[in-house]
Coordinates of C-alpha atoms and ligand atoms in Angstrom, one line a residue:
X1 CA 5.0 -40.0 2.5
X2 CA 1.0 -39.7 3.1
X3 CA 1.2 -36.6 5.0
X4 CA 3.5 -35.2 2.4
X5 CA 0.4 -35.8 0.0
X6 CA -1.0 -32.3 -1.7
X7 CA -3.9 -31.7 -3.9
X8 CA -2.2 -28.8 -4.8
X9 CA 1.6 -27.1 -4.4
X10 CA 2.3 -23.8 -5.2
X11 CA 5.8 -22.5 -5.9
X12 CA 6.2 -18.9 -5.0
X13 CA 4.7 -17.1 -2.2
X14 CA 4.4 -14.0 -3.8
X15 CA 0.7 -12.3 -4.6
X16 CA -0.1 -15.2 -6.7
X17 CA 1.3 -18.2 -4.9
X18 CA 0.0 -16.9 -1.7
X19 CA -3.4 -15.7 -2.2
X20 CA -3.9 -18.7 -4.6
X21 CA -3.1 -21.1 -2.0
X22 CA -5.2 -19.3 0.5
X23 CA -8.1 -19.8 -2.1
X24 CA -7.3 -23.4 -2.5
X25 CA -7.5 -24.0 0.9
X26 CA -11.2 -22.1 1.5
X27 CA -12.1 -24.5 -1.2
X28 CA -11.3 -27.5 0.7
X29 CA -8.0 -28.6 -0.7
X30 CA -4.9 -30.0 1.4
X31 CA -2.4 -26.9 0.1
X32 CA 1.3 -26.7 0.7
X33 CA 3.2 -23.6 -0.5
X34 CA 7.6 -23.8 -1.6
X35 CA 9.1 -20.5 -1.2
X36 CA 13.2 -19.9 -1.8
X37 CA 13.1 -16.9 1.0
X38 CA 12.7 -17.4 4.6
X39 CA 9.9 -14.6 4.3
X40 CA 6.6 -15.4 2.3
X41 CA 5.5 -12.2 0.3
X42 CA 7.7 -12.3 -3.3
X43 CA 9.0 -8.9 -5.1
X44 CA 5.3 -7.2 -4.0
X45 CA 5.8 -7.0 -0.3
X46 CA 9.3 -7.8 -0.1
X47 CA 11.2 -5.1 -2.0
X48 CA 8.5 -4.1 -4.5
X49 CA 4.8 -2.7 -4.2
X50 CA 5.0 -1.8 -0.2
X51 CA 8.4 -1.0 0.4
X52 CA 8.4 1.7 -2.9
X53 CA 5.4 3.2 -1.5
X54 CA 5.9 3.1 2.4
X55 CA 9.2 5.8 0.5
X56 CA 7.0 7.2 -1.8
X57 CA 4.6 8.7 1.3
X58 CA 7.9 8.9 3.6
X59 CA 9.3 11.1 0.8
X60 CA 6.0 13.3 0.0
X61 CA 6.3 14.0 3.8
X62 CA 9.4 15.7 3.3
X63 CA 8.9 17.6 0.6
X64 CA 5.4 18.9 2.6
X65 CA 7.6 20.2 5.3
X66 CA 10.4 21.9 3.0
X67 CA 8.2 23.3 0.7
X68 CA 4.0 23.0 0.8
X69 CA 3.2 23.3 4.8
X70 CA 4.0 26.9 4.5
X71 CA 1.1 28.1 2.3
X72 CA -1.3 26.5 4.7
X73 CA -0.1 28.3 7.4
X74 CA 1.9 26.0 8.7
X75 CA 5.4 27.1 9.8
X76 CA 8.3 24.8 10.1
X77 CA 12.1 25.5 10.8
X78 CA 14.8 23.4 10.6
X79 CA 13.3 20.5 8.7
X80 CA 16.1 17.9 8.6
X81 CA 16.1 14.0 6.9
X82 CA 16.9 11.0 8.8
X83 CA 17.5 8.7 6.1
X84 CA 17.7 5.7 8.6
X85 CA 14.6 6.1 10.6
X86 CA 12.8 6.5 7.0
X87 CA 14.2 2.8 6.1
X88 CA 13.9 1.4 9.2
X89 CA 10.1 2.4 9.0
X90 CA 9.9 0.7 5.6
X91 CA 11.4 -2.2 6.6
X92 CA 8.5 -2.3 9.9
X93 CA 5.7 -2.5 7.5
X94 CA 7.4 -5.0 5.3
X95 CA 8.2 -7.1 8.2
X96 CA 4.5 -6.6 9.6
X97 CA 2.9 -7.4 5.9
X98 CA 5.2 -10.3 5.6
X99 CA 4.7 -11.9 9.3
X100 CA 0.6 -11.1 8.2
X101 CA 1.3 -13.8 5.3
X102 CA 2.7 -16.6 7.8
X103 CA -0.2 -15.9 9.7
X104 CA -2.4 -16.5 6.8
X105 CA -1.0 -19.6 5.9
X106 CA -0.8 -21.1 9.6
X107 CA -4.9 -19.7 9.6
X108 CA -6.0 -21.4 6.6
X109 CA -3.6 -24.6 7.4
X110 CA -1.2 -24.3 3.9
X111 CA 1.8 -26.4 5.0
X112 CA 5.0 -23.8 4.4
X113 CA 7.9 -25.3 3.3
X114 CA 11.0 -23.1 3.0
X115 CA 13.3 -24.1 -0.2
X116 CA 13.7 -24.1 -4.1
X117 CA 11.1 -25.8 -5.8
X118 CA 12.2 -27.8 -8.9
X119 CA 9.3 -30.1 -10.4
X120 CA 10.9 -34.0 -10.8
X121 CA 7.9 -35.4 -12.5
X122 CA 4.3 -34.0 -13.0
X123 CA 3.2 -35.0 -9.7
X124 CA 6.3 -34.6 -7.7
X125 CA 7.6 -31.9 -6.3
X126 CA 11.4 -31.5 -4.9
X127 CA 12.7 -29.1 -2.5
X128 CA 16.0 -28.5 -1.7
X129 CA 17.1 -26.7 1.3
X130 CA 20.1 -23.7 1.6
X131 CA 22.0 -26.7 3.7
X132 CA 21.7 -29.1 0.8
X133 CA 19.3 -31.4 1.9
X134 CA 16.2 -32.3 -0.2
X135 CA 12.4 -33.8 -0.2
X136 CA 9.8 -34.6 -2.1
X137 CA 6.3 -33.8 -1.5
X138 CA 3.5 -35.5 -4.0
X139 CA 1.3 -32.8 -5.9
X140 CA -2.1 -34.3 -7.6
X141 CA -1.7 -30.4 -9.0
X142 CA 0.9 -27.9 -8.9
X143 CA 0.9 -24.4 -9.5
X144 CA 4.0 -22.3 -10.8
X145 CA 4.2 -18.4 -9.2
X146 CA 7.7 -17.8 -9.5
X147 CA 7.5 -14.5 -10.4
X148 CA 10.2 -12.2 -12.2
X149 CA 13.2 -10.5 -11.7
X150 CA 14.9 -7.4 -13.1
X151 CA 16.2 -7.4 -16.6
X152 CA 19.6 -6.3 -17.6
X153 CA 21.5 -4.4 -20.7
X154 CA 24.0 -6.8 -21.6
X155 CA 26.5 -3.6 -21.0
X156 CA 24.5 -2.9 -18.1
X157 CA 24.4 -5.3 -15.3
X158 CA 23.3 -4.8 -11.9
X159 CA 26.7 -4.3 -9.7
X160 CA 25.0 -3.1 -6.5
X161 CA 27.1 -0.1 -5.9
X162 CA 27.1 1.6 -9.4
X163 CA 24.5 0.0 -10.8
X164 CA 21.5 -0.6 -8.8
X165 CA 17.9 -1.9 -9.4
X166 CA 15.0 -1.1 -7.8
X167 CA 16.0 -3.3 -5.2
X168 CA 18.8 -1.7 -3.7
X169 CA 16.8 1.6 -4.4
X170 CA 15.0 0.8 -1.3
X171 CA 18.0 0.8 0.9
X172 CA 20.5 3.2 0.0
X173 CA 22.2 4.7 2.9
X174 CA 22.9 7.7 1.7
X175 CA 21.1 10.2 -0.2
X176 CA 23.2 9.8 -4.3
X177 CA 24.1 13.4 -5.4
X178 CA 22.9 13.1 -9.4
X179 CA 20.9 10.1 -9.7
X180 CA 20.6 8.7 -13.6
X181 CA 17.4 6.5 -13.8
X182 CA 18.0 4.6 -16.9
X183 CA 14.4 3.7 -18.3
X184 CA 11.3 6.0 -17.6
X185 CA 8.6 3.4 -16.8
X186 CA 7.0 2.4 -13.6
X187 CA 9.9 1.8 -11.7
X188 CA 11.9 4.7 -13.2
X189 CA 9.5 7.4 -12.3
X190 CA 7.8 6.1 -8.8
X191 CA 12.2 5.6 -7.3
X192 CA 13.4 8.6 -9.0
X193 CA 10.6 10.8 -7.6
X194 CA 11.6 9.0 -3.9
X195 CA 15.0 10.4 -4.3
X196 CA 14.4 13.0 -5.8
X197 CA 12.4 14.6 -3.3
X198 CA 15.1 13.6 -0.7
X199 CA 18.0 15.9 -1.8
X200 CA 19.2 14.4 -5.3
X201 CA 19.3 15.2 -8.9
X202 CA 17.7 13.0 -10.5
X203 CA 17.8 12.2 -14.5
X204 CA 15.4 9.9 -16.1
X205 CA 16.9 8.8 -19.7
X206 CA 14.3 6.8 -21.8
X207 CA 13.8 5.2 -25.4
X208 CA 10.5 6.5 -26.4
X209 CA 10.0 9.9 -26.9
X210 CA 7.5 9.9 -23.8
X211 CA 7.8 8.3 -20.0
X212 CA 5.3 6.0 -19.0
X213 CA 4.9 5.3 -22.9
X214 CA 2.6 2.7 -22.2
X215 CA -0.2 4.6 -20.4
X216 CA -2.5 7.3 -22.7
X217 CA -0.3 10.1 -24.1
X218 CA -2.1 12.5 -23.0
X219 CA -2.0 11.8 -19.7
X220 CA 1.7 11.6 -19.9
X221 CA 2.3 14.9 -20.9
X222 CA -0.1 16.3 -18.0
X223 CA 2.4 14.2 -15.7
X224 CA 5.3 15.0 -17.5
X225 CA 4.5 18.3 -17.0
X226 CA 4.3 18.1 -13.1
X227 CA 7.3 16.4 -12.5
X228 CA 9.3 18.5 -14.5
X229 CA 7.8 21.4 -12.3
X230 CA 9.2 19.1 -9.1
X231 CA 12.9 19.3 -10.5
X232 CA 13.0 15.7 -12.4
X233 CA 15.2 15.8 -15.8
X234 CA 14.0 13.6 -18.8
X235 CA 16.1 13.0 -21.9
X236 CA 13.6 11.6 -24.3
X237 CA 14.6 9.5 -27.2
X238 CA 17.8 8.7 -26.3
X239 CA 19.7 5.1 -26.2
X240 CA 21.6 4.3 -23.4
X241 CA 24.9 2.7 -24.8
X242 CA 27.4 2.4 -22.1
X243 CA 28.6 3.7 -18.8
X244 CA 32.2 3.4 -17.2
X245 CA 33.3 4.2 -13.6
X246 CA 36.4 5.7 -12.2
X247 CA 37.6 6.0 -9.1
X248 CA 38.2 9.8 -8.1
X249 CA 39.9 9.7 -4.6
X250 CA 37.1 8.5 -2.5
X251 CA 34.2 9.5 -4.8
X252 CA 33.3 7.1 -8.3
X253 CA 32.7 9.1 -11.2
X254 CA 30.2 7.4 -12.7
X255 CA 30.1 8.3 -16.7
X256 CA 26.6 7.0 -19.0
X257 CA 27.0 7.4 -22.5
X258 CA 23.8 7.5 -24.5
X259 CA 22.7 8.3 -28.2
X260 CA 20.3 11.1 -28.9
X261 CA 18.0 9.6 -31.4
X262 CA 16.6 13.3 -32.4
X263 CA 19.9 15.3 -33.0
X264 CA 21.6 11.4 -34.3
X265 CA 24.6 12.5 -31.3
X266 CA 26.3 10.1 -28.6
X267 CA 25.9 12.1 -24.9
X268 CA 28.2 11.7 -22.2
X269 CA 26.5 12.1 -18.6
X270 CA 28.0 12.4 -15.3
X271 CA 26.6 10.8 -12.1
X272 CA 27.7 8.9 -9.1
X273 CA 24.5 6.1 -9.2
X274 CA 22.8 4.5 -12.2
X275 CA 19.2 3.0 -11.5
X276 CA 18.6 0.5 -14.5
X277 CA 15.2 0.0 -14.5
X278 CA 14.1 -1.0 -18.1
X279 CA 11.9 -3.7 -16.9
X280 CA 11.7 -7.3 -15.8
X281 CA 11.6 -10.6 -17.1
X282 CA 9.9 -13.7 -16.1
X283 CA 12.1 -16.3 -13.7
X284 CA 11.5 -19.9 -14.1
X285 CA 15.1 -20.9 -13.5
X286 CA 16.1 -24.5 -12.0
X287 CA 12.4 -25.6 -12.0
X288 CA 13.0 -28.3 -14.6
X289 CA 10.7 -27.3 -17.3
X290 CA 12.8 -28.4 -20.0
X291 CA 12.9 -31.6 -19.0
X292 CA 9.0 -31.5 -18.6
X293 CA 9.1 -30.3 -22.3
X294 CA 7.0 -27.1 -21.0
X295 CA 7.2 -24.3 -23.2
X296 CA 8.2 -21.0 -22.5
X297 CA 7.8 -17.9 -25.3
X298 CA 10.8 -15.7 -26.9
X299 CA 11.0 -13.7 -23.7
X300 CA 11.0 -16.0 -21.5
X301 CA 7.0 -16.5 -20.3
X302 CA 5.9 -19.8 -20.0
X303 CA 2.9 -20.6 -21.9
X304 CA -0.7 -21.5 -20.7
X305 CA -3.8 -22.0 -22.0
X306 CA -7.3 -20.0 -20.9
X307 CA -7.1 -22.6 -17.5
X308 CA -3.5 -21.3 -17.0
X309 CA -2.7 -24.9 -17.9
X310 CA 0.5 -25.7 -19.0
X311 CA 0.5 -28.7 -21.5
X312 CA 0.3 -31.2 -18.6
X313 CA -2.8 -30.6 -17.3
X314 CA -2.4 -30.6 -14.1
X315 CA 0.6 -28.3 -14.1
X316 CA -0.3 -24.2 -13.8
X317 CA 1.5 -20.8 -13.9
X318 CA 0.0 -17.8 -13.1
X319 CA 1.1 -14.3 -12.4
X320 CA 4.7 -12.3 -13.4
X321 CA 6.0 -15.9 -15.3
X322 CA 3.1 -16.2 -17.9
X323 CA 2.0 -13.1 -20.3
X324 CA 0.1 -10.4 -19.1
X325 CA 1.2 -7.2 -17.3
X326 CA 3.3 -7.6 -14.1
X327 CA 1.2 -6.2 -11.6
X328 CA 0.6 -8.1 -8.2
X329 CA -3.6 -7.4 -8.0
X330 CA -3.1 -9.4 -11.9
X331 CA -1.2 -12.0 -10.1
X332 CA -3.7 -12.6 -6.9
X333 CA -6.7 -12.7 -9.1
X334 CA -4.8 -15.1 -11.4
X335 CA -4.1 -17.6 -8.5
X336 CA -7.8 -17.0 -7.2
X337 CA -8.6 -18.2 -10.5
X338 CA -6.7 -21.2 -10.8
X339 CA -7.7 -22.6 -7.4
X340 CA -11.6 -22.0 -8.4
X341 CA -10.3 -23.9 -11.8
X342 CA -9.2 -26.9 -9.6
X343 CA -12.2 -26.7 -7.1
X344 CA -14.4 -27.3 -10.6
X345 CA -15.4 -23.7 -10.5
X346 CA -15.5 -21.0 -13.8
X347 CA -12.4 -19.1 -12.4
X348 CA -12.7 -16.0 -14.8
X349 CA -10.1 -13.0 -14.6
X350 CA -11.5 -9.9 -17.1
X351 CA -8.0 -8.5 -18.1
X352 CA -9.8 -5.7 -19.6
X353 CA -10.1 -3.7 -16.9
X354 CA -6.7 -4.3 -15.0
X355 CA -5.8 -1.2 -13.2
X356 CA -2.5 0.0 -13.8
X357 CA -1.2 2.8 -11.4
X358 CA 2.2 5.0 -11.2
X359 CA 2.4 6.5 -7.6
X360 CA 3.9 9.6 -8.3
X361 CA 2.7 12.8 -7.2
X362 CA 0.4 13.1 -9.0
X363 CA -0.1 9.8 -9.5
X364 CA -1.5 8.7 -13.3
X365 CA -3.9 5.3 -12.9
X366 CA -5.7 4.1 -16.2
X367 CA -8.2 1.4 -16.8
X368 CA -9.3 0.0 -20.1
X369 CA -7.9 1.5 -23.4
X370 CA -5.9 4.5 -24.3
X371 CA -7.1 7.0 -26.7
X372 CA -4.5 5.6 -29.3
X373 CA -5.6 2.1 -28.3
X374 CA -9.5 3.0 -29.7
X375 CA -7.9 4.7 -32.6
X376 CA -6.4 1.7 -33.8
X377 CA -9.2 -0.7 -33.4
X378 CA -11.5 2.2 -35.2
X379 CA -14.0 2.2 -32.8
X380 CA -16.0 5.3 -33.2
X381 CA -15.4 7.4 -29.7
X382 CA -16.0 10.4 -27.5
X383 CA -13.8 12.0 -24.8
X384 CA -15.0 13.8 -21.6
X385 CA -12.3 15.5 -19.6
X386 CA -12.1 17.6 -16.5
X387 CA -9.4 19.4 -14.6
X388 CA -8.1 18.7 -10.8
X389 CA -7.8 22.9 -10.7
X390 CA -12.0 23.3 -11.0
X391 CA -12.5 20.2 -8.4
X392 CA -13.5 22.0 -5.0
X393 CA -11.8 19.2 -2.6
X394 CA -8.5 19.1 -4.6
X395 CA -8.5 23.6 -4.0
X396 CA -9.1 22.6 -0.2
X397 CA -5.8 20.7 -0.1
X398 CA -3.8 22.7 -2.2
X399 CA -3.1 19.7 -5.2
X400 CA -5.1 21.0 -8.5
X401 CA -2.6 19.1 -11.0
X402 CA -4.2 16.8 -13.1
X403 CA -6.7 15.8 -15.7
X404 CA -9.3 13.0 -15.7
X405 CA -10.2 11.5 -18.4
X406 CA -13.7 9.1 -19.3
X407 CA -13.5 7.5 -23.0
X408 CA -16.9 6.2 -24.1
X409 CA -18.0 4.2 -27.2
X410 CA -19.9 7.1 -29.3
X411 CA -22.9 4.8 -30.5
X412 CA -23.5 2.9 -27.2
X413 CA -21.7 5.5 -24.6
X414 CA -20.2 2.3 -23.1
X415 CA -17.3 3.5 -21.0
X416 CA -13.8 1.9 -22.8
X417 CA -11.0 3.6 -21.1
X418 CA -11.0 6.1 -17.7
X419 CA -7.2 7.8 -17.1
X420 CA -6.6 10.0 -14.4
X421 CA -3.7 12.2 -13.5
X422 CA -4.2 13.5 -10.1
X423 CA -4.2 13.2 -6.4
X424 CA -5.0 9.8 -4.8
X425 CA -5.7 9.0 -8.7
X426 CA -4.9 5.5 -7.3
X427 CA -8.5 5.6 -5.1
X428 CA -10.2 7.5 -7.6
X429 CA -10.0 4.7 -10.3
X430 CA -11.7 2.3 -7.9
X431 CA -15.1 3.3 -8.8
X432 CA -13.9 3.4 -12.4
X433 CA -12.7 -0.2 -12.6
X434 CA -16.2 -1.1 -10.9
X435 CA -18.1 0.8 -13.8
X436 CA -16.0 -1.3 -16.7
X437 CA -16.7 -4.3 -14.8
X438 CA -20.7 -3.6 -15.0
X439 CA -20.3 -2.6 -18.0
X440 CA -21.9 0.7 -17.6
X441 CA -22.4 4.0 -20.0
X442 CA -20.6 7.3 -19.2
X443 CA -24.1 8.2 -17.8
X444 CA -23.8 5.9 -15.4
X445 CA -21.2 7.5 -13.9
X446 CA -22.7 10.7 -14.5
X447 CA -25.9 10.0 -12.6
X448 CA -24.4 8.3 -9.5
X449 CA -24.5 9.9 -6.0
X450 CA -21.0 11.6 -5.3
X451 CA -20.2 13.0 -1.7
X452 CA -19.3 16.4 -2.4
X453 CA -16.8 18.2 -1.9
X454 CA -14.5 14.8 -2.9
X455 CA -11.8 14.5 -5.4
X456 CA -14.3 11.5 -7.2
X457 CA -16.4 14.5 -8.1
X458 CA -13.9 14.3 -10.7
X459 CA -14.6 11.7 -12.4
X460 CA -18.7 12.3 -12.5
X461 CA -17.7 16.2 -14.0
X462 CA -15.2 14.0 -17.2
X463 CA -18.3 11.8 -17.2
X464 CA -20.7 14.5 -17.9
X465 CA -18.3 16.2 -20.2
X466 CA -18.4 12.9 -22.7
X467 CA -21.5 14.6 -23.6
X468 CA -20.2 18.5 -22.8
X469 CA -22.6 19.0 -19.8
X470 CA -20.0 19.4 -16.9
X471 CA -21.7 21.3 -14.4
X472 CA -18.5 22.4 -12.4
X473 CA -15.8 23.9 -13.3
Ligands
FAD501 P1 6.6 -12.6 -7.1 O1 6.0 -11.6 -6.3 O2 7.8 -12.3 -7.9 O3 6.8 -13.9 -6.3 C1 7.5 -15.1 -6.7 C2 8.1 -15.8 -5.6 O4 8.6 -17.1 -6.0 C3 9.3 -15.1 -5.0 O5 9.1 -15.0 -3.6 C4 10.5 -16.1 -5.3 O6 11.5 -16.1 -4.3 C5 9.8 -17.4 -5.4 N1 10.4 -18.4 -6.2 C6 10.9 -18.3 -7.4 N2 11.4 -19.5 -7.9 C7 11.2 -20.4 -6.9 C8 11.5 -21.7 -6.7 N3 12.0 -22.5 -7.7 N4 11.3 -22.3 -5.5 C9 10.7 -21.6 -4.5 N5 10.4 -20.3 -4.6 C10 10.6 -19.7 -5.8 N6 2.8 -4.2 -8.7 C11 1.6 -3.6 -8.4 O7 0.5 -4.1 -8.7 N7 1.6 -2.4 -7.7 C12 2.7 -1.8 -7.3 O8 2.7 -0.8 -6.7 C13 4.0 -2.4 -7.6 N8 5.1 -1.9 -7.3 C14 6.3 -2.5 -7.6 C15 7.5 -1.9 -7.2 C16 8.7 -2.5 -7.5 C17 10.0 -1.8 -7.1 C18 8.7 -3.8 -8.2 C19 10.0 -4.4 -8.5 C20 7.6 -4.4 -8.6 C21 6.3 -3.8 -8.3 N9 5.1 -4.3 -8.6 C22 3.9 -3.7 -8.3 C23 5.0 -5.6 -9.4 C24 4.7 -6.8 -8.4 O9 5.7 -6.8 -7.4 C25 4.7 -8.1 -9.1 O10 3.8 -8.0 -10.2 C26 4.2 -9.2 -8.2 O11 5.0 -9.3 -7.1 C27 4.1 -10.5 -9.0 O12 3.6 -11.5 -8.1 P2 4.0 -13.0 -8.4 O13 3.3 -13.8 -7.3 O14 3.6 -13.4 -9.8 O15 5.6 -13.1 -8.3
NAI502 P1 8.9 -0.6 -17.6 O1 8.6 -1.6 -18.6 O2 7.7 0.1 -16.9 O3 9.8 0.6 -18.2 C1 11.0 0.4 -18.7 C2 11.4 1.6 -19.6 O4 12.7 1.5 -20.0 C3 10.6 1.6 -20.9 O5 9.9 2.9 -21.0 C4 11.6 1.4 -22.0 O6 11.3 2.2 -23.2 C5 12.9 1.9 -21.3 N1 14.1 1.4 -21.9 C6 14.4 0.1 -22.2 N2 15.7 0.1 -22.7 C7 16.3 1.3 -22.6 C8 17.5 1.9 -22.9 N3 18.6 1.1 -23.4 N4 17.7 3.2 -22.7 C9 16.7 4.0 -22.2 N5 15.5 3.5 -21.9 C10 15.3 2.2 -22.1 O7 9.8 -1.3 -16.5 P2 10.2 -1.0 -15.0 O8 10.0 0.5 -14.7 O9 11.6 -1.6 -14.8 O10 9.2 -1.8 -14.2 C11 9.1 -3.2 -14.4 C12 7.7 -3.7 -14.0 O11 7.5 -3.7 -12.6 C13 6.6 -2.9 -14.7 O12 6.4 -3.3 -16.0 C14 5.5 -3.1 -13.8 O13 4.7 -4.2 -14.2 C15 6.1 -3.5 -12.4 N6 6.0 -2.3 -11.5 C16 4.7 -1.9 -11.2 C17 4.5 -0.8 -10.4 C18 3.2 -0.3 -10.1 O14 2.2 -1.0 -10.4 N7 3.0 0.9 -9.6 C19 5.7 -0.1 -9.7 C20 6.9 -0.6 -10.1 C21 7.1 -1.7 -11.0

């Protein structure tokens, strides 16, 4: 079995598995990757990150023609949705982006095996086919990226036709007429703007008494605020409970029963399709960890140490299955890490200045801590902000919603925490995230070059506003 012989295996190709065993293999390592599906990718590229947004820019398309082309002078008539062309131009880029992986592997020469991964013994590797069949490949080091997968209600559970997940949110045939989006986080809030833009009604039900509860609450209300303007529905602070379907002819009645935590009432609401999307939860299923005696936490995240070892050394996890945010750019720097880690190297990921990014429109990206968040450590603070409506670039094309916001330490001016609501808030961060890396002062930001007229002017104006001396606006 010589040529079955790995320094490393990886199972999972998703953003960790597969950039991590490209790293690996720069490095120098013989690199094999397991992956379930016949594509390589995981949740990011095949029905997460780049299907959500080739519908997110699909959708923004059509709501340009129905209702924004006309104030720029732009007329169109009889503005129309194909619903299939739309899909089958998602599916295109995920088929291109996933084909771009197998290419990547075949380039950097990662052997590609295509079955489930269950770990025998600490250097062996099994993988068993759809057909059945099994083999072994030896691992001096393997690497767990399995990833997650959506998490259920326990009166809740995904059906596919009732109740979907974001999954079959990326493939609905048909435009639903009254959408209820059961959780009002990421997922919630990026799917229900997709269909709500293409005809339905869409109703966002959530827990807290904010969406996007974990981002700065601030910010949410600014986006609150502009989705609300766009049509979406949010019942705050309400418990979903229940839901039953009846047929009705050819048409299911879909009924959601939820309690109203402010007036203490149960609701009923009426819909025909229920989004559940109130998170995910790590997957580590049929890799034989127990038998391993590796530990997993409460919710299910198996536990690592600072090397994203497990407690056999030469047994890693990285990305969605360990602790951490679930976001693919954590994922890819986590497996860059851990190859770097086996090649000797430091291998350092700086999780305080993960970008975190809802692409609505506007779209609300953060870096660093919330205003709450320095609150509660009682770090001494001061806040610049500065609105979209007085940038000169976001007047030119007609989007002035939003707020950007630059938190600074008030002794050292140290930047702590930048949140933006606004347009292309996504590309606006960037420079951000390099500031926080760097380490730098909101005067950094405030004396660096900005093209003008650009929608980063933004962020110099908040930055000159942590010490009031915005000179626009
Ligand atoms: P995954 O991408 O989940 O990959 C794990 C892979 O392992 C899968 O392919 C799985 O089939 C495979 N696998 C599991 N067990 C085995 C086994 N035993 N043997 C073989 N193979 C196995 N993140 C962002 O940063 N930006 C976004 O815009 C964004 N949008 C999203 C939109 C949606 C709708 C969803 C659901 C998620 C989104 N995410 C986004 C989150 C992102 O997709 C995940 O954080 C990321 O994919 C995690 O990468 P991973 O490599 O850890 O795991
Ligand atoms: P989420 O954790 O973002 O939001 C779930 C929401 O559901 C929470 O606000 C919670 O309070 C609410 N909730 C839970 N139980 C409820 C109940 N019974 N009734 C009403 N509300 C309830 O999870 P989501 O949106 O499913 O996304 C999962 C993960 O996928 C995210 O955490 C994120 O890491 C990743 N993702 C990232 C994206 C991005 O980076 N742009 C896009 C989509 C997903």
């Amino acid at each position: 079995m010589a040529e079955n012989n790995f320094d490393v295996v990886f199972i999972g190709a998703g953003p960790g598995g597969y950039t991590g065993a490209i790293r690996a293999a720069q490095l120098g390592m013989k690199v094999a990757i397991v992956e379930k599906y016949k594509t390589l990718g995981g949740t990011c590229l095949n029905v997460g990150c780049i299907p959500s947004k080739a519908l997110l820019d699909s959708s923004e398309h059509f709501e340009a023609a129905n209702h924004e082309l006309e104030a720029h002078g732009v007329k169109v008539s009889g503005v129309s949705l194909d619903l299939n062309r739309m899909m089958e131009r998602k599916s295109k880029i995920v088929k291109d982006l996933t084909s771009g992986v197998d290419f990547l592997m075949k380039k950097n020469k990662i052997e590609r095996f295509l079955g489930y991964g269950k770990i025998t013994t600490p250097n062996e590797v099994e993988i068993k086919a759809e057909d059945g069949a099994t083999m072994k490949l030896a691992a001096k080091n393997i690497v767990i990226a399995t990833g997650s997968v959506v998490a259920e209600l326990p009166f809740m559970k995904v059906d596919k036709i009732n109740v979907i997940s974001s999954t079959q949110a990326l493939s609905l045939e048909t435009v639903p007429k009254h959408l209820v989006v059961v959780g009002g986080g990421v997922i919630g809030l990026e799917l229900g703007s997709v269909w709500k833009r293409l005809g339905a009604k869409v109703t966002v039900i959530e827990f807290a008494d904010r969406i996007a509860s974990m981002m700065d609450s601030q910010m949410t209300t600014v986006l609150t605020r502009s989705l609300k303007k766009q049509g979406m529905e949010f019942v705050l602070k309400a418990k979903v409970t229940g839901y039953k379907a009846e047929k009705k002819g050819k048409e299911t009645e879909i009924t959601v029963t939820y309690e109203d935590m402010t007036k203490n009432t149960t609701v009923d609401i009426k819909c025909d399709k229920i989004l559940l999307a109130v998170g995910r939860k790590p997957f580590s299923e049929g890799l034989g960890l127990e038998e391993l005696g590796i530990e997993k936490d409460k919710r299910g995240f198996i536990q690592v140490n600072d090397h994203y070892q497990t407690k056999h050394p030469n047994i890693f996890a990285i990305g969605d299955v360990i602790p951490g945010p679930m976001l693919a750019h954590k994922s890819e720097e986590e497996g860059v890490a851990v190859a770097e880690i086996l090649a000797g190297q430091a291998g350092h990921v700086n999780y305080n200045t993960v970008p975190s990014v809802i692409y609505t429109w506007p779209e609300l990206a953060s870096v660093g801590l919330s205003e709450e968040q320095v609150k509660e450590k009682g770090t001494e603070y001061k806040v610049g902000t500065f609105p979209f409506t007085a940038n000169a670039r976001a007047k030119a094309i007609g989007m002035t919603d939003g707020l950007v916001k630059v938190i600074a330490d008030k002794a050292t001016d140290k930047v702590l925490g930048v949140h933006i609501v606004g347009p292309r808030a996504s590309d606006v961060l960037a420079e951000a995230v390099i500031a926080m890396e760097f380490s730098a002062s909101a005067e950094d930001i405030a004396r660096t070059f900005h093209g003008h007229p650009t929608l980063s002017e933004v962020m110099r104006e908040a930055a000159l506003n942590v010490d009031k001396m915005a000179r626009q606006g």
